XYZ file of C-alpha atoms in Angstrom:
701
model
C -37.915 83.873 125.458
C -34.213 85.054 126.148
C -30.763 83.370 125.170
C -28.082 83.725 127.514
C -24.394 83.924 126.545
C -21.794 83.211 128.872
C -19.659 86.477 128.911
C -15.734 86.368 129.367
C -15.474 90.016 129.348
C -15.306 90.145 133.185
C -12.732 87.248 133.473
C -10.697 89.540 135.908
C -13.261 89.337 138.553
C -12.659 85.860 139.831
C -15.315 83.891 141.634
C -16.285 84.255 144.952
C -14.380 81.599 146.656
C -10.988 80.737 148.492
C -9.621 78.544 146.278
C -6.688 78.652 144.788
C -7.796 77.485 141.559
C -10.498 79.486 141.275
C -12.621 79.705 137.749
C -13.571 82.808 136.280
C -16.721 84.319 136.635
C -19.357 84.891 133.751
C -21.892 87.340 133.590
C -25.503 86.671 131.504
C -26.498 88.489 128.567
C -29.968 89.246 127.280
C -30.432 89.048 124.102
C -33.964 89.670 121.989
C -33.725 86.045 119.709
C -34.633 87.165 116.350
C -37.366 85.339 114.462
C -35.738 83.441 111.680
C -38.828 83.084 108.797
C -37.760 79.316 107.707
C -41.154 78.511 107.927
C -42.355 81.328 105.746
C -39.934 81.114 103.308
C -40.698 77.471 102.868
C -44.508 78.398 102.076
C -44.029 81.501 100.061
C -42.688 81.258 96.488
C -41.223 84.592 96.260
C -41.351 88.033 98.242
C -41.945 89.796 95.195
C -44.912 87.377 94.379
C -45.963 87.836 97.793
C -45.952 91.364 97.890
C -48.080 91.579 94.554
C -50.770 89.328 95.929
C -51.046 91.567 98.711
C -51.296 94.472 96.646
C -54.014 92.547 94.646
C -55.586 91.503 97.152
C -55.682 94.941 98.716
C -56.849 96.529 95.806
C -59.373 93.851 95.083
C -61.142 94.380 98.491
C -61.435 98.095 97.601
C -62.875 97.664 94.570
C -65.706 95.406 96.632
C -66.302 98.446 98.957
C -67.058 100.872 96.661
C -70.473 101.789 96.151
C -72.329 103.612 92.967
C -71.074 106.747 94.221
C -67.712 105.744 94.488
C -67.462 104.896 91.046
C -69.176 108.135 89.812
C -66.674 110.209 91.710
C -63.732 108.259 90.387
C -65.079 108.854 86.642
C -66.309 112.035 87.363
C -64.723 113.839 89.922
C -66.694 117.272 89.869
C -69.694 115.169 91.405
C -67.641 115.357 94.908
C -68.729 119.161 94.977
C -71.854 119.263 93.153
C -73.258 116.976 95.839
C -72.085 118.976 98.719
C -72.420 122.301 96.915
C -73.610 125.197 98.968
C -75.133 127.827 97.318
C -75.010 130.493 99.910
C -71.361 130.324 100.961
C -69.682 128.955 97.448
C -71.669 130.550 94.524
C -70.368 134.237 95.065
C -66.881 133.608 95.587
C -67.066 131.150 92.688
C -68.740 133.758 90.330
C -65.777 136.659 91.289
C -63.023 134.531 90.818
C -64.511 132.755 87.452
C -65.292 136.108 86.130
C -61.780 137.914 87.340
C -59.787 134.822 85.610
C -61.910 134.490 82.654
C -61.139 138.524 81.672
C -57.381 137.616 82.193
C -57.779 134.560 80.114
C -59.361 136.293 77.280
C -56.090 138.578 76.340
C -53.390 136.031 77.569
C -55.375 133.339 75.318
C -54.603 135.542 72.070
C -51.010 136.740 73.242
C -49.860 132.801 73.872
C -51.212 131.862 70.518
C -49.072 134.146 68.755
C -46.194 133.106 70.880
C -47.077 129.532 69.432
C -47.335 130.652 65.719
C -50.927 130.500 65.528
C -53.592 132.815 64.460
C -55.017 134.675 67.865
C -58.503 132.665 67.219
C -56.866 129.176 68.395
C -55.835 130.833 71.865
C -59.391 131.764 72.486
C -60.351 127.897 71.156
C -57.712 126.704 73.600
C -59.217 128.844 76.421
C -62.568 127.236 75.856
C -63.161 123.507 75.644
C -60.347 122.273 77.769
C -61.466 124.859 80.478
C -64.971 122.853 80.533
C -63.915 119.692 80.209
C -61.495 120.116 83.046
C -64.098 121.219 85.055
C -65.817 117.944 84.891
C -62.973 115.381 84.916
C -60.290 117.350 87.231
C -60.201 116.672 90.571
C -58.691 120.603 91.321
C -61.101 122.805 92.272
C -58.482 125.645 91.853
C -56.499 124.928 88.740
C -56.843 127.139 85.677
C -56.918 125.444 82.720
C -56.002 126.869 79.101
C -52.999 127.889 76.912
C -49.586 128.590 78.865
C -46.241 130.459 77.593
C -44.352 127.005 78.102
C -46.330 125.212 76.227
C -46.487 127.803 73.617
C -42.973 127.914 73.491
C -42.382 124.051 72.970
C -45.028 124.145 70.318
C -43.283 126.895 68.384
C -40.464 125.344 68.355
C -41.250 121.763 67.474
C -42.991 123.345 64.081
C -40.375 125.608 63.659
C -39.841 124.006 60.435
C -43.331 124.521 58.565
C -44.671 127.657 57.295
C -46.631 129.426 60.097
C -49.291 130.732 58.001
C -50.286 127.625 56.420
C -52.644 125.024 57.309
C -50.538 121.991 58.147
C -49.101 124.414 60.706
C -51.975 124.759 62.361
C -52.978 121.042 61.958
C -49.901 119.677 63.663
C -50.609 121.966 66.554
C -54.071 120.505 67.219
C -52.257 116.603 66.330
C -49.938 117.678 68.782
C -52.818 118.380 71.692
C -54.440 115.031 70.282
C -50.856 113.453 71.437
C -50.388 114.954 74.721
C -54.204 114.048 76.140
C -53.467 110.752 75.032
C -50.113 110.227 76.740
C -51.645 111.968 79.894
C -54.697 109.730 79.834
C -52.650 106.363 79.539
C -50.389 107.816 82.440
C -52.927 108.483 84.377
C -54.936 105.495 83.813
C -51.637 103.156 84.273
C -50.667 105.472 87.275
C -47.108 105.922 85.935
C -46.516 109.699 87.182
C -43.976 108.295 89.463
C -42.101 108.218 85.989
C -41.536 112.188 85.756
C -40.181 112.023 89.580
C -36.750 111.520 88.192
C -36.714 114.891 86.485
C -35.353 116.910 88.998
C -36.920 120.087 90.438
C -33.680 122.121 89.729
C -33.902 120.784 86.044
C -36.981 122.289 85.586
C -36.531 125.274 87.079
C -33.260 126.003 84.974
C -35.154 125.508 81.899
C -38.069 127.332 82.697
C -35.557 130.280 83.209
C -33.874 129.777 80.461
C -37.048 129.716 78.146
C -38.470 133.327 79.674
C -35.453 134.486 78.050
C -36.432 132.519 74.785
C -39.832 133.718 74.917
C -38.842 137.322 75.696
C -36.670 137.680 72.861
C -39.377 136.239 70.711
C -41.824 138.870 71.410
C -39.427 142.030 70.712
C -40.235 141.646 67.357
C -43.455 143.303 68.310
C -41.541 146.105 70.248
C -38.871 147.040 67.680
C -41.251 146.932 64.554
C -38.989 144.386 62.400
C -39.307 140.912 61.959
C -36.792 138.531 63.899
C -35.967 135.077 63.219
C -37.807 132.287 64.908
C -35.476 130.105 66.888
C -35.397 128.577 70.748
C -31.863 129.342 70.721
C -30.464 132.727 72.416
C -27.594 133.535 70.043
C -29.156 133.691 67.088
C -31.982 135.899 67.966
C -29.802 138.078 69.377
C -27.870 138.299 66.071
C -31.132 138.917 64.392
C -32.390 141.701 66.665
C -28.728 143.337 65.917
C -28.888 142.747 62.619
C -32.318 144.512 61.763
C -31.560 147.406 64.281
C -31.412 149.551 61.044
C -35.608 149.185 60.678
C -36.105 150.072 64.273
C -39.730 152.091 64.781
C -40.311 154.126 67.977
C -44.154 153.997 68.171
C -44.674 150.178 68.831
C -41.491 150.367 71.267
C -42.866 153.302 73.223
C -46.316 151.880 73.597
C -45.222 148.107 74.511
C -42.806 149.268 77.000
C -45.440 151.685 78.624
C -48.260 148.968 78.219
C -45.796 146.476 79.623
C -44.853 149.105 82.804
C -48.689 149.229 83.566
C -49.061 145.718 83.717
C -46.352 145.022 86.179
C -47.002 147.692 88.251
C -50.569 146.508 88.439
C -48.933 142.732 89.397
C -46.909 144.390 91.881
C -49.522 146.536 93.630
C -51.974 143.263 93.513
C -49.704 141.159 94.931
C -48.334 143.456 97.806
C -51.779 145.216 98.982
C -54.887 143.015 99.657
C -57.120 145.954 98.882
C -55.794 146.068 95.414
C -55.171 142.425 94.794
C -57.935 142.809 91.526
C -55.426 144.724 89.659
C -53.343 141.643 89.476
C -55.761 139.962 87.089
C -56.941 143.423 85.547
C -53.301 144.015 83.974
C -53.918 141.794 80.606
C -57.379 143.399 79.941
C -55.916 147.179 80.819
C -53.192 146.586 78.506
C -56.186 145.082 75.339
C -57.965 148.644 76.239
C -55.274 150.994 76.643
C -53.827 149.797 73.284
C -57.350 149.627 71.654
C -58.168 153.299 72.589
C -54.539 154.184 71.508
C -55.054 152.974 68.013
C -58.757 153.923 67.653
C -57.854 157.505 68.523
C -54.291 157.963 66.722
C -54.898 155.595 64.084
C -50.833 154.716 63.767
C -49.690 153.900 60.633
C -46.159 152.103 62.251
C -48.179 149.579 64.765
C -49.154 146.386 63.577
C -52.870 144.939 64.705
C -53.947 141.518 65.563
C -56.296 141.551 62.271
C -58.979 139.441 61.476
C -60.642 137.020 63.998
C -63.757 135.003 62.916
C -66.425 135.100 64.916
C -68.484 132.260 66.726
C -67.582 128.998 68.607
C -65.204 126.481 67.003
C -66.592 123.592 64.722
C -66.192 120.166 65.701
C -63.005 118.365 63.797
C -61.053 115.383 64.212
C -57.379 116.048 63.961
C -55.386 114.817 60.558
C -52.253 114.356 58.916
C -51.227 111.578 61.103
C -48.328 110.943 59.103
C -46.488 113.369 61.447
C -46.902 111.814 64.383
C -43.444 109.855 64.867
C -41.637 113.748 64.488
C -44.190 115.051 67.216
C -43.684 112.579 69.988
C -40.271 113.680 71.962
C -41.924 116.952 72.510
C -45.693 115.281 73.109
C -43.566 113.502 76.095
C -41.859 116.664 77.009
C -45.602 118.414 77.219
C -46.253 116.000 78.899
C -43.758 116.078 81.959
C -44.420 119.598 81.808
C -47.827 119.238 82.828
C -47.003 116.974 85.547
C -44.450 118.489 87.061
C -45.953 121.814 87.301
C -49.733 121.233 87.239
C -50.259 118.857 89.226
C -47.970 120.488 91.833
C -49.894 123.503 91.271
C -52.999 121.736 92.014
C -51.435 119.650 95.008
C -50.491 123.054 96.477
C -53.988 124.424 96.053
C -55.730 121.225 97.010
C -53.597 121.543 100.460
C -54.191 125.324 101.020
C -58.054 124.553 100.834
C -58.284 120.815 102.859
C -59.149 118.205 99.933
C -57.214 115.352 98.533
C -55.866 115.045 95.401
C -54.902 111.929 93.200
C -52.177 113.049 90.974
C -53.035 110.114 88.590
C -56.957 111.486 88.298
C -55.437 115.178 87.691
C -53.392 113.929 84.985
C -56.316 111.568 83.309
C -58.283 115.181 83.512
C -55.742 116.843 81.925
C -55.519 114.458 79.355
C -59.255 113.803 78.401
C -59.211 118.110 78.483
C -56.649 118.144 75.471
C -58.042 115.098 73.904
C -61.697 116.884 73.672
C -59.673 120.204 72.858
C -58.163 118.939 70.000
C -61.366 118.087 68.215
C -62.142 121.607 68.639
C -59.196 123.169 67.137
C -57.319 123.709 70.673
C -53.831 123.542 70.807
C -52.088 121.666 73.761
C -53.138 123.031 77.399
C -52.560 122.543 80.901
C -52.756 124.252 83.846
C -51.710 128.016 84.536
C -49.394 129.181 87.466
C -50.645 132.918 87.017
C -54.031 132.277 86.604
C -54.316 129.509 88.946
C -53.170 131.658 92.096
C -55.580 134.759 90.896
C -58.324 132.122 91.057
C -57.087 131.094 94.391
C -56.577 134.169 95.602
C -59.965 135.534 94.151
C -61.743 132.566 96.504
C -62.365 130.043 94.271
C -64.223 127.028 96.409
C -65.369 124.464 93.383
C -64.859 123.914 89.716
C -68.142 125.898 89.239
C -65.246 129.169 89.005
C -64.083 127.134 85.931
C -67.201 126.712 84.148
C -67.746 130.478 84.609
C -64.237 130.970 82.848
C -65.180 128.900 79.873
C -68.611 130.986 79.910
C -67.098 134.368 79.819
C -64.429 132.654 76.984
C -67.586 131.871 74.930
C -69.436 135.151 74.985
C -65.870 136.724 73.761
C -66.027 134.227 70.940
C -69.499 134.770 70.135
C -69.793 138.662 70.547
C -66.473 140.211 70.813
C -64.161 139.431 68.531
C -64.605 142.426 65.938
C -63.166 144.150 68.798
C -60.048 142.125 69.135
C -59.316 142.899 65.526
C -57.765 146.427 66.694
C -55.764 145.346 69.390
C -52.218 146.200 69.117
C -49.433 143.238 68.480
C -47.419 145.246 71.080
C -49.899 145.004 73.366
C -49.890 141.240 73.219
C -46.323 140.984 73.310
C -46.287 142.712 76.683
C -48.837 140.715 78.604
C -46.668 137.528 77.321
C -43.574 139.168 78.485
C -44.785 140.033 81.805
C -46.007 136.442 82.462
C -42.719 134.960 81.518
C -41.108 137.876 84.129
C -42.067 135.223 86.678
C -40.665 132.205 85.315
C -37.362 133.592 85.986
C -36.174 132.047 89.072
C -33.218 133.692 90.346
C -34.217 133.038 93.889
C -34.313 129.023 93.162
C -31.011 129.375 92.411
C -29.250 131.255 95.037
C -31.582 128.902 97.328
C -29.787 125.732 95.499
C -26.281 127.375 95.601
C -26.783 127.626 99.660
C -28.079 124.398 100.116
C -27.154 121.964 97.769
C -24.302 122.478 94.668
C -24.845 119.464 92.900
C -28.840 120.736 92.261
C -27.031 124.218 91.591
C -25.157 122.394 88.813
C -27.829 120.862 87.524
C -29.959 124.231 87.343
C -26.849 126.192 85.948
C -26.333 123.486 83.202
C -29.862 122.799 81.760
C -30.208 126.969 81.803
C -26.924 127.271 79.755
C -27.896 124.432 77.308
C -31.450 125.512 77.167
C -30.671 129.151 76.082
C -27.312 127.872 73.877
C -28.242 124.570 72.231
C -32.043 124.730 72.123
C -35.002 123.258 74.030
C -34.643 119.875 73.483
C -30.696 119.450 74.076
C -31.461 121.796 77.360
C -34.051 119.170 78.366
C -31.791 116.314 77.556
C -28.737 117.463 79.088
C -30.788 118.295 82.286
C -32.427 115.014 82.311
C -29.179 113.144 81.892
C -27.637 114.782 84.718
C -30.415 114.264 86.988
C -30.356 110.722 86.184
C -26.504 110.309 86.204
C -27.010 112.011 89.835
C -29.279 109.557 90.795
C -27.404 106.435 89.656
C -24.615 107.636 91.272
C -25.974 108.060 94.854
C -27.670 104.826 94.409
C -24.496 102.930 93.020
C -22.566 104.822 95.652
C -24.797 104.659 99.070
C -23.849 106.255 101.977
C -22.318 103.734 104.613
C -21.653 104.878 108.360
C -19.640 103.523 111.076
C -21.686 103.388 114.392
C -20.477 103.714 117.665
C -22.135 103.935 121.310
C -23.482 107.261 122.602
C -22.084 107.146 126.168
C -24.659 106.136 128.890
C -26.774 104.585 126.393
C -27.369 101.495 124.175
C -28.023 103.567 120.830
C -25.413 103.294 118.219
C -24.818 106.474 116.028
C -22.712 107.706 113.346
C -19.354 108.460 114.732
C -19.050 111.051 112.252
C -22.109 113.005 113.093
C -21.528 112.226 117.172
C -18.307 112.297 118.033
C -18.546 111.475 121.437
C -19.674 108.124 120.565
C -17.078 105.309 120.845
C -16.284 101.873 119.279
C -14.985 98.788 120.498
C -11.593 97.131 119.776
C -11.816 94.235 117.420
C -15.258 95.230 115.907
C -16.714 97.128 113.326
C -20.417 98.350 113.412
C -21.432 99.389 110.124
C -24.772 101.034 108.679
C -25.699 100.787 104.714
C -28.300 103.570 104.502
C -29.978 101.750 101.242
C -31.195 98.677 99.141
C -28.308 96.511 98.109
C -28.273 95.702 94.509
C -26.393 94.489 91.875
C -24.756 98.483 91.218
C -23.677 99.058 94.467
C -22.370 95.769 95.978
C -18.821 96.473 94.704
C -18.915 99.633 96.481
C -20.042 98.575 99.576
C -17.629 95.653 99.169
C -14.958 98.163 99.300
C -15.709 100.018 101.906
C -15.845 97.131 104.418
C -12.543 95.851 102.980
C -11.524 99.419 103.973
C -13.094 99.533 107.462
C -11.023 96.519 108.364
C -7.943 97.906 107.257
C -7.956 101.469 108.655
C -8.826 100.867 112.230
C -8.899 104.326 114.348
C -7.812 103.681 118.103
C -8.682 107.241 119.116
C -12.142 106.390 120.630
C -11.416 102.466 120.957
C -12.578 100.647 124.060
C -12.371 97.003 125.139
C -10.029 94.478 124.801
C -6.623 95.665 123.535
C -6.526 94.129 120.108
C -4.723 94.765 117.059
C -7.088 93.649 114.536
C -10.692 93.338 113.678
C -12.611 89.925 114.748
C -16.256 91.089 114.029
C -18.061 92.955 111.535
C -21.721 93.836 112.244
C -23.799 94.559 109.535
C -26.894 96.968 110.805
C -29.097 96.276 108.146
C -32.165 98.526 109.579
C -32.074 100.856 106.191
C -31.542 97.750 103.705
C -35.293 98.054 102.301
C -33.953 95.289 99.591
C -31.269 92.739 98.764
C -30.929 91.149 95.007
C -29.360 87.907 94.160
C -26.318 89.891 93.434
C -26.227 91.358 96.710
C -26.680 87.779 98.331
C -23.762 86.577 96.528
C -21.501 89.093 97.089
C -22.307 88.703 101.189
C -21.226 85.014 100.673
C -18.459 86.272 99.001
C -17.687 88.566 101.564
C -18.145 85.792 104.202
C -15.749 83.603 102.838
C -13.112 85.955 102.795
C -13.552 86.879 106.490
C -13.741 83.353 107.510
C -10.334 82.905 105.549
C -8.920 85.857 108.328
C -10.705 84.303 111.304
C -13.573 87.398 111.078
C -16.972 86.884 111.949
C -19.928 88.484 110.223
C -23.206 89.207 112.493
C -26.115 91.039 111.145
C -28.762 93.051 113.002
C -32.460 94.227 112.485
C -33.097 93.117 108.888
C -36.527 93.778 107.495
C -38.997 90.855 107.001
C -38.527 90.786 102.776
C -34.356 90.955 103.563
C -34.263 88.368 106.034
C -36.464 86.495 103.879
C -34.307 86.767 100.869
C -30.968 85.638 102.935
C -32.623 82.785 104.679
C -33.551 81.344 101.352
C -30.624 81.830 99.843
C -28.613 79.908 102.448
C -26.643 83.072 103.959
C -28.245 83.105 107.454
C -27.198 78.971 107.703
C -23.592 80.052 105.984
C -22.935 82.468 108.868
C -25.250 80.522 111.583
C -28.341 81.818 113.269
C -26.810 82.870 116.413
C -24.982 85.608 114.417
C -28.503 87.182 113.740
C -29.572 89.860 115.923
C -32.691 92.273 116.423
C -30.479 95.045 118.016
C -26.787 96.101 117.191
C -26.206 96.079 121.068
C -26.765 92.876 121.494
C -24.664 91.812 118.650
C -21.959 93.878 120.360
C -22.896 91.738 123.508
C -22.238 88.472 122.041
C -19.337 89.580 120.143
C -17.440 91.300 123.184
C -17.498 87.801 124.497
C -15.169 86.248 121.779
C -12.851 88.887 121.472
C -9.306 87.624 122.723
C -7.472 90.242 125.032
C -4.123 88.871 124.127
C -2.318 91.742 125.836
C -3.407 91.654 128.965
C -1.031 89.481 131.703
C -2.246 86.393 132.937
C -4.040 87.032 136.649
C -3.247 85.333 139.639
C -5.987 85.429 142.235
C -5.633 86.800 145.749
C -6.919 84.915 148.106
C -6.351 87.298 151.340
C -9.327 87.974 153.552
C -8.994 91.753 152.458
C -9.053 91.061 148.817
C -12.251 88.483 148.956
C -14.278 91.167 150.791
C -13.065 93.565 147.828
C -13.783 91.427 145.101
C -17.101 90.530 146.868
C -17.772 93.912 146.680
C -16.846 94.777 143.253
C -19.119 92.033 142.400
C -22.267 92.697 143.771
C -22.557 96.287 142.648
C -21.460 94.928 139.446
C -24.776 92.353 139.357
C -26.935 95.153 140.777
C -26.021 97.110 137.974
C -26.068 95.262 134.957
C -29.270 95.606 133.640
C -29.634 99.267 134.414
C -25.986 99.471 132.237
C -27.060 97.735 129.473
C -30.559 99.124 129.116
C -28.661 102.484 128.843
C -30.166 104.296 131.704
C -26.968 105.813 133.104
C -23.659 106.314 132.392
C -21.039 104.719 135.132
C -18.740 107.476 134.177
C -20.551 110.089 135.143
C -22.763 108.476 138.074
C -22.297 108.952 141.237
C -24.216 105.858 142.379
C -22.224 103.553 140.491
C -18.415 102.517 140.706
C -16.204 104.842 138.766
C -14.224 101.789 137.506
C -17.150 100.342 135.756
C -18.128 100.525 132.040
C -20.838 99.442 129.992
C -20.086 95.439 129.136
C -16.615 96.241 129.936
C -14.034 97.323 132.711
C -12.517 100.887 132.178
C -8.945 99.276 132.462
C -9.940 97.670 129.110
C -9.834 101.123 127.087
């Protein structure tokens, strides 16, 4: 079906007739009709309810199609790899990776527990039960779960007002694990993981970089040989270090520096040389062995040791002291956010590398169950570790069996090896922590952000600075606040482009991006690159008024007019309009009508068109001013743009002039469809008359 309009844009070409009173010739313009959804609007109560009903219908049909195996896979993701486990191909790499990461996990767990202000045994407990539980309920086959430096710092910070040697401190750390687990499970079941997407990656990068400095300085006391005040701010830490400089001891400093150097060299060799990859995981174990051997041989009195560690598996106990829940809620949310952004991100990357799909909400649920079960066996909050997960992947882990083997290694260490851990130097554990957090300092990200996006670099710098100088909570709040502010600003001030036609085509693009694109006098084509809703209607309205007033004549073509007669809104990028947007469009139409300006819209999607139709806006502007393509709208609008500057033309009826008009008319009729389809540019084509231009004669420029 086609709608034909009578074109007056070629009125200077008179009809093929010798009559003195010749009538202007018209050229048919083919326009694709836009289907108006009035029938749908009458039968459908609302677009949002229709969308909700469709989503519910899809979910219902999906549930009906699920078999028993699908339900088992949903609640026990481990069944996916258990059913298809290839013992011949997967067992050896799973065992090797499980043992490798397990050996790495044991000393790291004790180190991170000390960072959290807990006894080393609680780090070992945290590396036991959550690892087993995650292997069953987690969907990632390479993610290594357990204590991590950043979460340990958060635990230490929120419990800083309590005595770390008391039972209440330990009970609150375990209670925090339960709260984090409940939050993660709730968000996973309700599929609310998308909420954390509003926290920019640059905010997390700045936060972790600043936290790395804080963590490293908090471990300085084990290198220096004297106590340093506990704080999440860098200035009190530095002041405390300087104030106690007269108590400095060389023995722990030299031993700690030596062990740290060994770990860093082994990590570097493991990263850069494939045949020495095993050294990367062996660094923490080497630190423990070297430190223990030195203490056993020389018995230095100035080096503090780990001390007594209970032997055996953790007993079952339910967390207590629920009266402190309210004060722990902010940190629980923060740890949950770190788990979503870091752990789920790592898990997705590893899943993509190993060729299987991963549901982020299922992953969040698995982490939550691991923390809930861990809290019942004296574990503090755990999450996925980037360094251990990378080692697990590089060691060849294929399934969750590697995680089970990690748990077995930890259980054996608790059951049989705790007496050996009593003589581990504290500076060796501190060296393990410092070597781990060095990787959190993300200078490369800062350089990248500076080159690519100054706004994101600003977020990175502000978050890092506030975290360093004002503390963790304020740093995160400031970073998230600026991140949301940028999101709101971009949403309330969307990108709006004036479109022009690319020569020789029917394609219309941003004239700022494509300087060769040209526009038409009397017509403004505007593309709004966002949903239109209450927050950005005023901005869009102001920009449209600005485009009406500021008329650039440098690349204009068409009738020589001094003002705007038509505003064409390209609505393809507009995914949604609300009632405020509709009201604004109606007000804009009234303003334009009072100044003899007509609005036309092109290519709205189904939901947007339905909303505009139900609101009466389509009837207000007229159905004939709704188009499928911008080019259709331009063709129709050009017919109605007056050319007041052209002098009246008196037809010449002489034979020579008649033959010239006849030839011109014939060439135009033959090329009209070709010009409108954009198959050639008449300004450069050799087969068509050079004085013709798509839709308009060249002299109208």
